[in-house]
Coordinates of C-alpha atoms and ligand atoms in Angstrom, one line a residue:
M1 CA -11.3 14.3 6.1
N2 CA -10.8 12.0 3.1
Y3 CA -13.2 9.2 2.3
S4 CA -12.6 6.3 0.0
L5 CA -16.0 6.6 -1.6
N6 CA -18.0 6.4 -4.8
Y7 CA -20.5 8.9 -6.4
L8 CA -23.0 7.7 -8.9
V9 CA -24.4 10.4 -11.1
L10 CA -27.1 10.2 -13.7
G11 CA -26.9 13.7 -15.3
E12 CA -24.8 16.8 -15.6
T13 CA -26.5 18.5 -12.6
G14 CA -25.6 15.6 -10.4
L15 CA -22.1 15.7 -11.8
A16 CA -21.6 19.3 -10.8
T17 CA -22.8 18.6 -7.3
A18 CA -20.6 15.5 -7.0
R19 CA -17.6 17.6 -8.2
R20 CA -18.2 20.1 -5.4
L21 CA -18.2 17.3 -2.8
Q22 CA -15.3 15.5 -4.4
A23 CA -13.1 18.6 -4.0
E24 CA -13.5 18.2 -0.2
L25 CA -14.1 14.5 0.3
G26 CA -12.1 12.8 -2.5
G27 CA -13.6 9.7 -4.0
V28 CA -14.4 8.5 -7.5
I29 CA -17.3 9.6 -9.7
H30 CA -19.2 7.1 -11.8
G31 CA -21.3 8.6 -14.6
Y32 CA -24.2 7.3 -16.7
G33 CA -22.9 7.0 -20.2
K34 CA -25.9 8.4 -22.0
R35 CA -26.1 11.6 -20.1
V36 CA -22.8 12.4 -18.4
Q37 CA -19.8 13.5 -20.5
A38 CA -16.8 13.4 -18.2
A39 CA -16.9 11.2 -15.1
D40 CA -13.8 9.7 -13.5
V41 CA -14.0 6.2 -14.8
R42 CA -15.5 4.2 -17.6
P43 CA -19.2 5.3 -18.0
F44 CA -21.8 2.8 -17.1
D45 CA -25.0 2.0 -19.1
D46 CA -26.8 -0.1 -16.6
V47 CA -27.9 1.9 -13.6
A48 CA -28.9 -1.1 -11.5
A49 CA -25.7 -3.0 -12.1
A50 CA -23.6 0.1 -11.4
L51 CA -25.4 0.7 -8.1
R52 CA -24.9 -2.9 -7.1
D53 CA -21.2 -2.9 -8.1
C54 CA -20.5 0.3 -6.1
F55 CA -22.4 -1.2 -3.1
A56 CA -20.5 -4.4 -3.3
T57 CA -17.2 -2.6 -2.8
G58 CA -18.2 -2.0 0.8
E59 CA -17.2 1.7 0.4
P60 CA -19.6 4.5 1.1
L61 CA -21.9 5.3 -1.9
I62 CA -23.4 8.6 -2.6
A63 CA -26.1 8.1 -5.3
L64 CA -27.2 11.4 -6.8
C65 CA -30.6 10.4 -7.8
A66 CA -34.0 9.6 -6.3
A67 CA -33.9 7.5 -3.1
G68 CA -36.5 5.2 -4.7
I69 CA -34.1 4.3 -7.6
V70 CA -31.5 3.3 -5.0
I71 CA -33.9 1.3 -2.8
R72 CA -35.4 -0.6 -5.7
H73 CA -32.1 -1.6 -7.2
L74 CA -30.2 -2.4 -4.1
A75 CA -33.0 -4.3 -2.4
P76 CA -31.8 -7.7 -3.7
S77 CA -28.2 -7.0 -2.5
L78 CA -29.0 -6.0 1.1
G79 CA -27.2 -8.0 3.8
N80 CA -27.4 -7.0 7.4
K81 CA -27.1 -3.6 9.1
H82 CA -23.7 -4.3 10.6
D83 CA -22.0 -5.2 7.3
D84 CA -23.8 -3.2 4.6
A85 CA -21.9 -0.2 3.2
P86 CA -23.2 3.3 3.9
V87 CA -25.5 4.4 1.1
L88 CA -26.7 8.0 0.8
A89 CA -29.3 9.4 -1.6
L90 CA -28.5 13.0 -2.6
A91 CA -30.7 15.2 -4.7
E92 CA -29.0 16.0 -7.9
D93 CA -29.0 19.7 -7.2
G94 CA -27.6 19.1 -3.7
S95 CA -30.7 20.3 -1.9
A96 CA -31.3 17.2 0.2
V97 CA -29.3 14.3 1.6
V98 CA -30.6 11.1 3.3
P99 CA -28.4 8.3 4.7
L100 CA -30.4 5.2 3.6
L101 CA -28.1 2.5 4.9
G102 CA -25.2 2.1 7.2
G103 CA -26.1 5.3 9.1
H104 CA -24.3 4.1 12.2
H105 CA -21.1 3.1 10.5
G106 CA -20.3 6.2 8.6
G107 CA -23.4 7.1 6.7
N108 CA -24.7 9.6 9.2
D109 CA -21.3 11.2 9.7
L110 CA -20.9 11.5 5.9
A111 CA -24.3 13.0 5.6
R112 CA -23.5 15.6 8.2
H113 CA -20.3 16.4 6.5
I114 CA -22.1 16.8 3.2
G115 CA -24.6 18.9 4.9
E116 CA -21.8 21.3 6.0
I117 CA -20.3 21.5 2.6
L118 CA -23.7 22.1 0.8
D119 CA -25.2 24.1 3.6
I120 CA -28.2 21.8 4.0
L121 CA -29.7 19.9 7.0
P122 CA -29.1 16.2 6.5
A123 CA -32.2 14.0 6.9
I124 CA -30.9 11.7 9.6
T125 CA -33.5 9.1 10.6
T126 CA -31.8 6.6 13.0
A127 CA -33.4 6.6 16.4
S128 CA -30.7 7.6 18.9
D129 CA -29.2 10.1 16.5
T130 CA -32.2 12.3 16.0
A131 CA -32.8 12.8 19.7
F132 CA -29.3 12.9 21.1
A133 CA -26.8 13.4 18.3
I134 CA -25.0 10.2 19.1
A135 CA -24.8 6.6 17.9
L136 CA -24.5 4.6 21.1
D137 CA -24.1 1.3 19.2
E138 CA -21.4 2.7 16.9
P139 CA -18.9 4.3 19.3
P140 CA -15.8 6.0 17.9
Q141 CA -12.7 4.0 16.7
G142 CA -11.1 2.2 19.6
W143 CA -14.3 2.0 21.7
R144 CA -16.5 -1.0 22.1
L145 CA -19.9 -1.5 23.5
A146 CA -19.9 -4.5 25.8
N147 CA -23.7 -5.2 25.8
P148 CA -25.2 -4.2 22.5
A149 CA -28.2 -6.4 23.1
D150 CA -29.3 -4.0 25.9
M151 CA -29.1 -1.0 23.5
K152 CA -32.7 -1.0 22.4
A153 CA -34.3 -1.0 25.9
F154 CA -31.8 1.6 27.0
V155 CA -32.6 4.0 24.2
A156 CA -36.3 3.4 24.8
E157 CA -35.8 4.6 28.4
L158 CA -33.8 7.6 27.2
R159 CA -36.6 8.6 24.8
A160 CA -39.1 8.2 27.6
G161 CA -37.2 10.9 29.4
A162 CA -34.7 9.1 31.7
A163 CA -31.4 10.8 32.4
V164 CA -27.9 9.1 32.3
M165 CA -25.1 9.0 34.8
I166 CA -21.8 8.7 33.0
K167 CA -19.0 7.1 35.0
G168 CA -15.3 6.6 34.5
G169 CA -13.0 6.8 31.5
D170 CA -10.7 9.4 30.1
G171 CA -11.5 10.6 26.7
A172 CA -15.2 9.9 27.0
D173 CA -15.9 13.3 25.5
W174 CA -17.9 11.9 22.7
L175 CA -20.4 10.7 25.4
R176 CA -20.2 13.8 27.6
A177 CA -20.4 16.3 24.8
S178 CA -23.4 14.6 23.3
A179 CA -27.0 15.7 23.8
L180 CA -27.7 12.8 26.2
P181 CA -29.6 14.1 29.2
Q182 CA -27.0 13.7 32.0
A183 CA -27.5 13.7 35.7
E184 CA -25.5 12.5 38.7
D185 CA -28.6 10.6 39.9
G186 CA -29.8 9.5 36.4
A187 CA -31.9 6.3 36.3
L188 CA -29.7 5.1 33.5
R189 CA -26.0 4.5 33.6
I190 CA -23.1 4.4 31.2
T191 CA -19.8 3.1 32.5
V192 CA -16.5 3.3 30.7
S193 CA -14.4 0.5 32.2
D194 CA -11.1 -1.2 31.7
V195 CA -12.3 -4.3 33.7
A196 CA -14.8 -6.8 32.6
L197 CA -18.3 -5.7 33.8
A198 CA -21.8 -7.0 33.1
G199 CA -24.2 -4.3 31.9
D200 CA -27.9 -4.5 31.7
K201 CA -30.9 -2.8 30.1
G202 CA -30.4 0.3 32.3
H203 CA -26.6 0.2 32.2
L204 CA -24.4 0.3 29.1
V205 CA -20.7 -0.6 29.4
Y206 CA -18.0 0.6 27.1
H207 CA -14.4 -0.6 26.9
R208 CA -11.5 1.1 25.2
Q209 CA -9.0 -0.8 23.2
T210 CA -6.0 -0.1 25.3
L211 CA -4.6 -3.7 25.7
A212 CA -1.9 -5.3 23.6
L213 CA -1.7 -9.0 23.7
G214 CA 1.8 -10.4 23.1
L215 CA 2.0 -13.9 21.9
G216 CA 4.7 -16.5 21.4
C217 CA 4.1 -20.0 20.2
E218 CA 5.5 -23.1 18.6
R219 CA 5.1 -23.8 14.9
G220 CA 1.8 -25.5 14.2
V221 CA 0.1 -24.8 17.5
E222 CA -3.7 -25.4 17.5
R223 CA -6.0 -22.4 17.3
E224 CA -8.0 -23.8 20.2
E225 CA -4.9 -23.8 22.4
L226 CA -4.2 -20.1 21.7
I227 CA -7.8 -19.0 22.0
G228 CA -8.0 -21.0 25.3
L229 CA -4.8 -19.5 26.7
I230 CA -5.9 -15.9 25.8
S231 CA -9.5 -16.4 27.1
E232 CA -8.3 -17.9 30.4
T233 CA -5.7 -15.2 30.9
L234 CA -8.3 -12.5 30.4
R235 CA -10.8 -14.2 32.8
L236 CA -8.2 -14.7 35.5
K237 CA -7.3 -11.0 35.5
N238 CA -10.9 -9.9 35.0
L239 CA -10.0 -8.1 31.7
P240 CA -12.5 -7.6 29.0
A241 CA -11.7 -9.3 25.6
L242 CA -13.2 -6.2 24.0
S243 CA -10.3 -4.1 25.4
L244 CA -7.8 -6.0 23.3
A245 CA -6.5 -3.8 20.4
G246 CA -4.5 -6.5 18.7
I247 CA -2.4 -9.6 18.9
F248 CA 1.3 -8.9 18.6
S249 CA 4.2 -11.3 17.9
L250 CA 7.5 -11.7 16.1
D251 CA 7.7 -11.5 12.3
L252 CA 8.9 -15.1 12.1
K253 CA 5.3 -16.0 13.1
T254 CA 3.6 -13.9 10.4
D255 CA 2.3 -17.1 8.7
E256 CA 1.3 -18.9 11.9
A257 CA -2.3 -20.0 11.1
A258 CA -3.4 -20.2 14.7
I259 CA -2.4 -16.6 15.4
H260 CA -4.6 -15.4 12.6
A261 CA -7.4 -17.7 13.7
A262 CA -7.2 -16.3 17.3
A263 CA -7.1 -12.7 16.0
A264 CA -10.2 -13.4 13.9
H265 CA -11.9 -15.0 17.0
F266 CA -11.3 -11.8 19.0
D267 CA -12.1 -9.6 16.0
I268 CA -8.8 -7.8 16.2
P269 CA -5.8 -7.6 13.8
A270 CA -2.6 -9.6 14.2
R271 CA 0.6 -7.5 13.8
F272 CA 4.2 -8.5 13.8
F273 CA 7.4 -6.8 15.0
D274 CA 10.9 -7.5 13.7
L275 CA 13.5 -8.9 16.1
A276 CA 15.1 -5.5 16.7
A277 CA 11.8 -4.0 17.9
L278 CA 11.4 -6.8 20.4
Q279 CA 15.1 -6.7 21.5
A280 CA 14.5 -3.0 22.3
Q281 CA 12.2 -4.2 25.1
E282 CA 14.7 -6.6 26.6
S283 CA 15.4 -4.5 29.8
R284 CA 11.6 -4.3 30.6
L285 CA 10.8 -8.0 30.5
A286 CA 9.5 -9.4 33.8
N287 CA 10.5 -13.0 32.9
P288 CA 13.6 -13.1 30.6
S289 CA 14.6 -16.5 29.5
E290 CA 18.1 -17.5 28.4
V291 CA 16.7 -20.5 26.5
V292 CA 14.3 -18.4 24.5
K293 CA 17.1 -15.8 23.9
R294 CA 19.4 -18.5 22.5
E295 CA 16.6 -19.9 20.2
V296 CA 14.9 -16.7 19.0
G297 CA 17.3 -13.9 19.7
V298 CA 15.2 -12.1 22.4
S299 CA 14.5 -13.2 26.0
G300 CA 10.8 -13.5 25.6
V301 CA 8.5 -13.0 22.6
A302 CA 5.2 -12.6 24.4
E303 CA 6.3 -9.9 26.9
A304 CA 8.4 -8.1 24.5
A305 CA 5.7 -7.9 21.8
A306 CA 3.1 -6.8 24.4
L307 CA 5.5 -4.1 25.6
A308 CA 6.4 -3.0 22.1
A309 CA 2.7 -2.2 21.5
G310 CA 1.6 -1.1 25.0
D311 CA 3.2 0.9 27.9
E312 CA 3.0 -1.1 31.0
L313 CA 3.1 -4.9 31.5
I314 CA 0.0 -5.8 33.4
V315 CA -0.1 -9.5 32.9
E316 CA 3.3 -11.3 32.9
K317 CA 4.0 -14.2 30.7
R318 CA 1.5 -17.1 31.1
K319 CA 2.1 -20.5 29.4
S320 CA 0.0 -23.2 27.8
Q321 CA 1.7 -26.3 26.5
R322 CA 3.0 -24.8 23.3
A323 CA 2.3 -21.0 23.6
T324 CA 2.9 -18.0 25.8
C325 CA 1.0 -14.8 26.2
A326 CA 1.4 -11.5 28.1
I327 CA -0.6 -8.3 28.2
A328 CA 0.5 -4.7 28.3
R329 CA -1.8 -1.7 28.8
A330 CA -1.3 1.6 26.9
D331 CA -2.2 5.0 28.3
K332 CA -4.2 5.8 25.2
I333 CA -6.3 3.8 22.7
I334 CA -4.0 1.6 20.6
D335 CA -4.1 2.0 16.9
P336 CA -2.7 -1.3 15.8
T337 CA -2.2 -0.2 12.2
T338 CA 0.7 1.9 13.4
L339 CA 2.5 -0.9 15.1
G340 CA 4.7 -3.5 13.4
T341 CA 3.3 -4.9 10.1
A342 CA 0.4 -7.0 9.0
R343 CA 0.7 -10.2 7.1
G344 CA 0.9 -9.1 3.5
H345 CA -1.4 -10.5 0.9
L346 CA -0.9 -11.3 -2.7
A347 CA -4.0 -11.8 -4.8
I348 CA -3.3 -13.2 -8.3
V349 CA -6.2 -12.1 -10.3
G350 CA -7.4 -13.3 -13.7
I351 CA -9.5 -10.5 -15.3
G352 CA -10.9 -12.7 -18.1
P353 CA -10.3 -11.8 -21.8
G354 CA -11.3 -8.2 -21.6
R355 CA -15.0 -7.4 -21.1
A356 CA -16.1 -6.1 -17.7
D357 CA -19.0 -8.4 -17.6
W358 CA -16.8 -11.5 -18.1
R359 CA -14.9 -10.8 -14.9
T360 CA -15.7 -12.9 -11.9
G361 CA -17.1 -11.2 -8.7
A362 CA -14.3 -12.7 -6.7
A363 CA -11.7 -11.2 -9.0
E364 CA -13.3 -7.8 -8.9
A365 CA -13.6 -7.9 -5.1
A366 CA -9.9 -8.8 -4.8
L367 CA -9.0 -5.9 -7.0
R368 CA -11.1 -3.5 -5.0
Q369 CA -9.5 -4.7 -1.7
A370 CA -5.9 -4.4 -2.9
D371 CA -3.9 -1.3 -2.2
I372 CA -1.3 -1.9 -5.0
I373 CA -2.1 -3.2 -8.5
V374 CA 0.7 -4.7 -10.5
G375 CA 0.3 -5.8 -14.1
Y376 CA 1.0 -5.4 -17.8
G377 CA -0.1 -1.9 -18.9
L378 CA -2.8 -3.1 -21.4
Y379 CA -4.5 -5.2 -18.7
L380 CA -4.5 -2.3 -16.3
E381 CA -6.3 -0.3 -18.9
L382 CA -8.9 -3.1 -19.2
I383 CA -9.8 -2.7 -15.6
A384 CA -9.4 1.1 -15.3
D385 CA -13.0 1.4 -13.9
L386 CA -12.0 -0.7 -10.9
I387 CA -8.6 0.7 -10.0
A388 CA -8.8 4.5 -10.7
D389 CA -7.8 5.4 -7.1
K390 CA -5.2 2.7 -6.5
D391 CA -1.4 2.7 -6.6
C392 CA -0.9 1.0 -10.0
R393 CA 2.5 -0.3 -11.2
A394 CA 2.4 -1.0 -14.9
Y395 CA 5.0 -3.2 -16.5
Q396 CA 6.0 -3.9 -20.1
L397 CA 5.2 -7.2 -21.8
G398 CA 8.0 -9.7 -21.2
E399 CA 9.0 -8.5 -17.8
E400 CA 7.1 -11.4 -16.1
E401 CA 9.6 -12.5 -13.6
A402 CA 10.5 -8.9 -12.4
R403 CA 6.8 -8.2 -12.2
V404 CA 6.0 -11.2 -10.1
A405 CA 9.0 -10.8 -7.9
A406 CA 8.1 -7.1 -7.3
A407 CA 4.5 -8.0 -6.4
I408 CA 5.7 -10.7 -3.9
D409 CA 8.2 -8.4 -2.4
M410 CA 5.6 -5.6 -1.8
A411 CA 3.3 -8.2 -0.2
A412 CA 6.1 -9.4 2.0
S413 CA 6.4 -5.9 3.4
G414 CA 2.9 -6.1 4.7
R415 CA 1.0 -4.7 1.8
N416 CA -2.2 -5.9 0.1
V417 CA -1.2 -6.4 -3.5
A418 CA -3.1 -7.6 -6.6
L419 CA -1.1 -9.1 -9.5
V420 CA -3.2 -9.0 -12.7
S421 CA -3.2 -11.6 -15.5
S422 CA -5.4 -11.9 -18.5
G423 CA -7.8 -14.8 -18.7
D424 CA -7.3 -17.1 -15.7
A425 CA -4.2 -16.4 -13.7
G426 CA -3.4 -20.1 -13.4
V427 CA -3.5 -20.8 -17.1
F428 CA -0.3 -20.0 -19.0
A429 CA 0.1 -17.0 -16.7
M430 CA 1.5 -15.6 -13.5
G431 CA 0.1 -17.9 -10.9
A432 CA 2.5 -20.7 -11.5
L433 CA 5.5 -18.3 -11.7
A434 CA 4.5 -16.8 -8.3
H435 CA 4.4 -20.3 -6.7
E436 CA 7.7 -21.2 -8.4
L437 CA 9.5 -18.0 -7.1
L438 CA 8.3 -18.7 -3.6
D439 CA 9.6 -22.3 -3.8
R440 CA 13.1 -21.3 -5.0
D441 CA 16.0 -21.9 -2.6
E442 CA 17.2 -18.4 -3.0
A443 CA 13.8 -16.8 -2.2
P444 CA 14.1 -14.6 0.9
D445 CA 12.5 -16.3 3.9
H446 CA 10.0 -13.6 4.5
W447 CA 8.5 -14.0 1.0
D448 CA 7.0 -17.3 1.8
R449 CA 5.1 -15.9 4.8
I450 CA 2.6 -13.9 2.7
S451 CA -0.9 -15.1 2.2
L452 CA -1.4 -16.0 -1.4
E453 CA -4.6 -16.5 -3.3
L454 CA -5.6 -17.0 -7.0
L455 CA -8.9 -15.6 -8.1
P456 CA -10.8 -17.1 -11.0
G457 CA -10.9 -15.7 -14.4
I458 CA -12.4 -16.9 -17.7
S459 CA -9.6 -18.3 -19.8
A460 CA -9.3 -17.5 -23.5
M461 CA -10.3 -21.0 -24.5
Q462 CA -13.5 -20.8 -22.6
A463 CA -14.3 -17.4 -24.2
A464 CA -13.5 -18.7 -27.7
A465 CA -15.6 -21.8 -27.2
L466 CA -18.7 -19.9 -26.0
R467 CA -18.5 -17.5 -28.9
V468 CA -19.1 -20.3 -31.4
G469 CA -21.1 -23.0 -29.5
A470 CA -19.7 -25.7 -27.3
P471 CA -16.5 -27.2 -28.8
L472 CA -15.2 -28.1 -25.4
G473 CA -18.2 -30.4 -24.8
H474 CA -15.9 -33.4 -24.7
D475 CA -12.3 -34.2 -23.8
F476 CA -9.9 -31.4 -24.7
C477 CA -6.4 -30.2 -23.9
A478 CA -4.5 -26.9 -24.1
I479 CA -1.0 -26.4 -25.5
S480 CA 1.0 -23.3 -25.6
L481 CA 3.1 -23.0 -28.7
S482 CA 5.5 -20.6 -27.1
D483 CA 9.0 -22.0 -27.3
L484 CA 10.5 -19.4 -25.0
L485 CA 10.3 -21.6 -22.0
T486 CA 9.6 -25.0 -23.5
P487 CA 11.8 -26.8 -26.0
R488 CA 10.3 -27.2 -29.5
E489 CA 10.6 -31.0 -29.4
V490 CA 8.5 -31.2 -26.3
I491 CA 5.9 -29.0 -27.9
L492 CA 5.8 -31.1 -31.0
R493 CA 5.6 -34.3 -29.1
R494 CA 2.6 -33.1 -27.2
V495 CA 0.9 -32.0 -30.4
V496 CA 1.4 -35.4 -31.8
A497 CA 0.1 -37.1 -28.7
A498 CA -3.0 -34.8 -28.6
A499 CA -3.6 -35.3 -32.3
A500 CA -3.4 -39.1 -32.0
S501 CA -5.6 -39.1 -28.9
D502 CA -8.3 -37.2 -30.7
F503 CA -8.5 -34.3 -28.2
V504 CA -10.0 -31.0 -29.0
I505 CA -6.9 -28.7 -28.7
A506 CA -6.7 -25.1 -27.6
F507 CA -3.5 -23.5 -28.9
Y508 CA -2.4 -20.6 -26.7
N509 CA 0.4 -18.3 -28.0
P510 CA 0.0 -19.8 -31.5
V511 CA 2.6 -17.4 -33.1
S512 CA 4.9 -14.6 -32.1
K513 CA 6.6 -12.0 -34.3
R514 CA 9.7 -14.2 -34.4
R515 CA 8.1 -17.7 -34.3
R516 CA 5.6 -18.5 -37.1
D517 CA 6.4 -22.0 -38.1
L518 CA 5.2 -24.1 -35.1
L519 CA 1.6 -23.5 -36.0
A520 CA 2.1 -24.7 -39.6
L521 CA 3.9 -27.7 -38.3
A522 CA 1.1 -28.5 -35.8
R523 CA -1.5 -28.1 -38.6
D524 CA 0.4 -30.6 -40.8
L525 CA 0.8 -33.1 -38.0
L526 CA -2.9 -32.8 -37.2
L527 CA -3.9 -33.4 -40.8
R528 CA -2.3 -36.8 -40.5
H529 CA -4.8 -37.8 -37.8
R530 CA -7.9 -35.8 -38.6
P531 CA -10.0 -35.1 -41.7
E532 CA -9.3 -32.0 -43.7
D533 CA -12.7 -30.5 -42.8
T534 CA -12.1 -30.7 -39.0
P535 CA -13.4 -27.5 -37.7
V536 CA -10.9 -24.9 -36.5
I537 CA -11.8 -21.7 -34.6
L538 CA -9.7 -18.6 -34.8
A539 CA -10.7 -16.3 -32.0
R540 CA -9.0 -12.9 -31.9
N541 CA -9.2 -10.2 -29.3
L542 CA -12.0 -11.9 -27.5
G543 CA -14.1 -9.7 -25.3
R544 CA -12.6 -6.5 -26.7
A545 CA -14.0 -4.0 -29.2
E546 CA -11.9 -5.6 -32.0
E547 CA -13.2 -9.1 -31.4
Q548 CA -13.1 -11.4 -34.4
V549 CA -14.2 -15.1 -34.4
I550 CA -14.3 -17.3 -37.4
A551 CA -14.5 -21.1 -38.1
L552 CA -12.8 -22.8 -41.0
P553 CA -11.7 -26.3 -42.1
L554 CA -8.3 -27.5 -40.8
V555 CA -6.9 -27.7 -44.3
D556 CA -7.5 -23.9 -44.8
L557 CA -5.7 -22.8 -41.6
Q558 CA -3.2 -20.2 -42.7
V559 CA -0.5 -18.9 -40.3
D560 CA -1.0 -15.4 -41.6
D561 CA -4.6 -15.3 -40.4
V562 CA -3.3 -15.7 -36.8
D563 CA -1.5 -13.3 -34.5
M564 CA -0.4 -13.2 -30.9
L565 CA -3.8 -12.1 -29.7
T566 CA -5.5 -15.2 -31.2
L567 CA -6.7 -18.4 -29.6
V568 CA -6.7 -21.3 -32.1
M569 CA -9.0 -24.2 -31.4
I570 CA -8.9 -27.4 -33.4
G571 CA -11.9 -29.7 -33.2
S572 CA -11.7 -33.5 -32.6
S573 CA -12.9 -35.9 -35.2
E574 CA -16.3 -35.7 -33.5
T575 CA -16.6 -31.9 -33.5
R576 CA -19.3 -30.5 -35.8
A577 CA -19.5 -27.0 -37.3
R578 CA -22.5 -25.5 -39.1
Q579 CA -24.0 -22.1 -39.5
R580 CA -27.5 -21.6 -38.2
G581 CA -30.3 -19.8 -40.0
D582 CA -29.3 -16.4 -38.6
G583 CA -25.7 -16.9 -39.7
S584 CA -24.3 -17.6 -36.2
W585 CA -21.9 -20.5 -35.7
S586 CA -22.8 -23.7 -34.1
V587 CA -19.5 -25.6 -33.4
Y588 CA -19.8 -28.3 -30.8
T589 CA -18.3 -31.6 -29.7
P590 CA -21.1 -34.0 -28.7
R591 CA -20.8 -35.2 -25.1
G592 CA -21.4 -38.8 -25.9
Y593 CA -21.0 -40.8 -29.0
A594 CA -23.8 -41.1 -31.5
A595 CA -24.8 -44.6 -30.4
K596 CA -26.2 -43.1 -27.2
Q597 CA -28.8 -41.0 -28.9
T598 CA -32.1 -40.7 -27.1
P599 CA -35.3 -39.3 -28.7
L600 CA -35.6 -35.5 -28.2
I601 CA -39.3 -35.4 -27.8
K602 CA -40.8 -38.2 -25.8
D603 CA -43.9 -39.9 -27.3
N604 CA -46.8 -38.9 -25.1
Q605 CA -48.6 -42.1 -25.9
A606 CA -45.7 -44.3 -24.6
Ligands
LIG1 N1 -4.0 -16.5 -18.9 C1 -4.5 -16.4 -20.2 C2 -3.5 -16.9 -21.2 C3 -2.3 -16.1 -21.4 S1 -1.2 -16.7 -22.7 C4 -5.8 -17.0 -20.3 O1 -6.2 -17.8 -19.4 O2 -6.5 -16.8 -21.3 C5 -1.5 -15.6 -24.0 C6 -2.3 -16.2 -25.1 O3 -3.7 -16.4 -24.6 C7 -2.4 -15.4 -26.3 O4 -1.3 -15.6 -27.2 C8 -3.7 -15.9 -26.9 O5 -3.5 -17.1 -27.6 C9 -4.6 -16.2 -25.7 N2 -5.4 -15.0 -25.4 C10 -5.4 -14.3 -24.2 N3 -6.3 -13.4 -24.2 C11 -7.0 -13.5 -25.4 C12 -8.1 -12.8 -26.0 N4 -8.7 -11.8 -25.4 N5 -8.5 -13.2 -27.2 C13 -7.9 -14.2 -27.9 N6 -6.9 -14.9 -27.3 C14 -6.4 -14.5 -26.1

């Protein structure tokens, strides 16, 4: 079995143990920089932060250290038992393993697997597990417990010695093969049922996800209408909502908000078939419609989609005002991930200027969730610690349009893609280009059905500012001096306007190999409006090992001191620059004008 998981090791002994497990289980090893030579990703130097970062991924975490270290550091991050990622403490020498969190959603299984590999007995501490080798509230994939609220009382009875009568259901081997005490006349009951059934404290009910819900609807239908139609249909036929494995429809509906809202409501995925897959079901439709055939190309979306995912139509098409649904049952548990495609997702992620601790949590989460990472090679190196186990597509500088189009196209095929920009993805970066490509007339229709999201990053001008003080404390603007996509006259006109309006100005792309004159022109234009000693900040390679930040007067700004990796910031007439006693810069633009000064220290006598 292959897990997508993380190991955290603090020393060489732990590393050796982690390597043994990794050979069987896969996963990524994170090593403590001071003591571990060769882990898989960039070493960490803050154990607490590394633990919390790994935990935040939602992937199982095996911490090769004392359980106490893990407990102390993760305590502030704990959520609830249903959502928290599995966390295991494993002795560095591999002599003991304890699932600490998420035992019932993977932690115990993982501990058992590790126990087999290392030939040790896992220390499993969850109640039903220890006694009966089964997690009744975490049934296998495709099974759902209808009355989890009754679990506690049920297990208490079990532990007091009651036996269980297990009724119904193919494939309930996980129940029958468990160590549950079973008896035909048991005081407790477990029923596996495909119809809605109320359980109680002495009676647990399980449903299998064998139902496919086919859905057709008009554009813009309300979520309440869909949820209402589905709920009423289930109720009329006495079918449990928990038996639904997925909502299925035609790919034209991939971006229908109400379908995704209904899928979220029933906690199942929405999947979409292409027209050919639905047409293949034509002969099996119970209620074919000529009108629908003319409009959509298939004689009924709901029934065809249900049948494309299930085996037998058990609920024929039912209608609400603007939607239709139908239900098919499959002989086996349905794995929706193998049917049709999901709505693809494109996350456009700003990774900040370079440093890991200048990345936003939302950006990191999006990178971790993505399956495919697209970006300029240098940026992918800057986030190597986050994407070690992903499908990465590195592009050269300059191939922006090809890069963005490829990312959109992969998302449009149902994948979860992250497109990486430096700084913020919406600032002189890929965000606008992605929106523009989707908006073009020649863009394939299916492109615009992806879900699209920009994740925040710290832009170079913010990073430059915070390195020297607070020069963006009052009105400012940003101008790119790149004339690749903007005519020079337009750039110069904006420089003049900004100069005349006394904005602080952040110049992005101040020079290129070929273009060196625009910055000199800009300086000379500015000198007509601002004093010679106006503070200028040259911030180079911000957030990277080679970072260099200096302040100098406008009159001394030399183009040769600036390269493509520099952010140039020009102060307004109000911006002050001074060096503090310790040599650090204090460049700031006062928020108000001097007239508004209030005393710093209030007179106590007043
Ligand atoms: N999206 C980016 C900007 C990309 S445009 C952002 O929000 O920061 C490229 C320009 O940004 C470079 O020419 C340089 O002027 C500036 N820049 C980007 N990263 C930088 C860094 N780490 N240090 C200094 N300047 C940087």
